Amino acid sequence: MVRDVAFGQYFPGKSFIHRLDPRAKILLLIAYLVIIFCTFNYFSLLLIASFTVLMILSSGVSPKFYFKSLKVIVFIVIFTSLLNLFYGTGEPIWQWWIFRLTINGINRAIFVTVRIICLILASSCLTFTTSPTELTDAIERLMKPLNRIHFPVHEIAMMMSLALRFVPTLLEETDKIMAAQKARGADMDSGSLIKRVKALVPVLIPLFVSAFRRAYEIATAMECRCYRGGSGRTKMKSIHMSGRDAAAFTALGLVICGVILCNIFLSAAI
Amino acid sequence: MSSVLELKNLSFVYGQNTPFEKKAVDNISLSINQGEFIGIIGHTGSGKSTLVQMLNGLIQPTEGQVLLDGEDIWAKPKEIRRVRFKVGMVFQYPEYQLFEETVYKDIAFGPSNMGKTGVELDQAVKKAAEFTGLKPELLLKSPFDLSGGEKRRAAIAGVIAMDPQVLVLDEPTAGLDPMGREVLLSQILQYHKERKNTVILVSHSMEDIAKVADRIIVMNKSRLVMFDKTKEVFSHGRELEKIGLRVPQITKIMLELKEKGYNIPDGILTVDEAFAAVSSLLKREGKIW
């Protein structure tokens, strides 16, 4: 069923990471993603990996769900690490046909695997611990300076939160429509590619119609509550940076310093 | 009478082997005869919808079998589509499945999936439209230009056009005005009488069910509680109330009169029957002549 697709799941909680300012979380994530790709030897890689584990443990979300999020990328990880494994430079330690195995290749494969895994885990940590509302709120606040160049920040943020809110609804709707068309003998699981694409028409048209209907309904509902865009609008829950966020920034700052120091004083593995 | 559908120890579990595991249908066995009109009642979340979706193979049971004309419908999973042509299914709010340019083409979707063409297809569409009371001039309109009630009829016609042996309707009258409900229900009954096929109606309206059903399936918390003649089921008013259902209003009044000691027969379902019972009672007591 379509419903099984996990998308931007959020697990409510009160952990240290849950209570961080969502803006801080986004900024920290960006810095973290950059620093993942600045690890060039095993010490810095270990530092980053242990920081990731610490992050997962302090998020209060069961590690089971993190593993689940990794399942999706298993194929990409295997593919890229295999590619890297055989594209290393230097003396081959084993060779067969076009496959050349080098120390450099093995190192590269390990690095790319750990980096991708850390990347997914950290991004999952953000979506697991931050509700979609908080996320869009934070993005709106972070993009506020763009208002000066007449970029419609609030409108974009509102569109984002509406879109996120309708993902589960539309998935459920797709399920229902598919069942109804299957009951009328629609065949969606067999036949050539063109046939299968054609078989989607009876699902997509009702889905679009209902999406438009819902859009009209929600627009009317918003107007009934006097919504008229962003200017002069205040927040019910305003977000504030606190000591907690300062602590988080410091922690990541230390990791970044560690990685840089490792890079300067230790030899690179790749 | 031969049985057309037979359920054997049918169970369905949502999200098996996950923390969200939930039993929706629990060990149901029953047999439905050819030409019967069956009503299914039950509280919201009692497993009615899951049960009916297993009848035409939209959901594969986790345990047990569904026998259609004595054959297990999942014996050949690749041919499950043929089962869907034999067991037609009208979902709740079926008007949201309309997609074609014209009502005619939409009604023709099912029968043409069955392989019908030409005159045969044309006849199937026109007959289905007639059964559901769609005027011929509406057939060339876009389904999105119809009124709510007309859309509902067009969607139901789309299933009837496949001429299924068993027709399953999940709350076909939900959201219609009282007049529309009445008319649609009598059209379904008319269809049942003419084609002599089996109809299974899921409904929350006890009055509707009482009017049309021969036998009633009562579901509660994923289990089968009762499966008996309509009169029998509705004479168990107190038990039904315990599981959050009720009996038709007129049946309830008669039941209460009987509890007060008046001599009134069990299982009165319509106002006409009630009138007959009360007037004969009054005659016997000499109150009217």
Short mmCIF file of N, CA and C in Angstrom, two decimals, chain A residues 188 190-200:
data_model
loop_
_atom_site.label_atom_id
_atom_site.label_comp_id
_atom_site.label_asym_id
_atom_site.label_seq_id
_atom_site.Cartn_x
_atom_site.Cartn_y
_atom_site.Cartn_z
N MET A 188 -3.56 -2.59 -12.80
CA MET A 188 -2.42 -1.68 -12.62
C MET A 188 -1.12 -2.41 -12.40
N SER A 190 0.03 -5.23 -14.17
CA SER A 190 0.63 -6.02 -15.24
C SER A 190 0.58 -5.24 -16.55
N GLY A 191 1.21 -5.78 -17.58
CA GLY A 191 1.21 -5.12 -18.88
C GLY A 191 2.46 -4.32 -19.12
N SER A 192 2.57 -3.75 -20.33
CA SER A 192 3.76 -3.00 -20.70
C SER A 192 3.80 -1.67 -19.97
N LEU A 193 4.92 -0.96 -20.10
CA LEU A 193 5.09 0.31 -19.40
C LEU A 193 4.00 1.30 -19.81
N ILE A 194 3.76 1.40 -21.13
CA ILE A 194 2.75 2.34 -21.63
C ILE A 194 1.37 1.99 -21.07
N LYS A 195 1.10 0.70 -21.01
CA LYS A 195 -0.19 0.26 -20.49
C LYS A 195 -0.34 0.65 -19.02
N ARG A 196 0.77 0.51 -18.30
CA ARG A 196 0.71 0.83 -16.87
C ARG A 196 0.54 2.32 -16.64
N VAL A 197 1.22 3.12 -17.47
CA VAL A 197 1.07 4.57 -17.33
C VAL A 197 -0.36 4.97 -17.63
N LYS A 198 -0.92 4.36 -18.68
CA LYS A 198 -2.32 4.63 -19.03
C LYS A 198 -3.25 4.23 -17.90
N ALA A 199 -2.90 3.15 -17.23
CA ALA A 199 -3.76 2.65 -16.16
C ALA A 199 -3.79 3.62 -14.98
N LEU A 200 -2.83 4.57 -14.95
CA LEU A 200 -2.80 5.53 -13.84
C LEU A 200 -3.81 6.66 -14.03
#
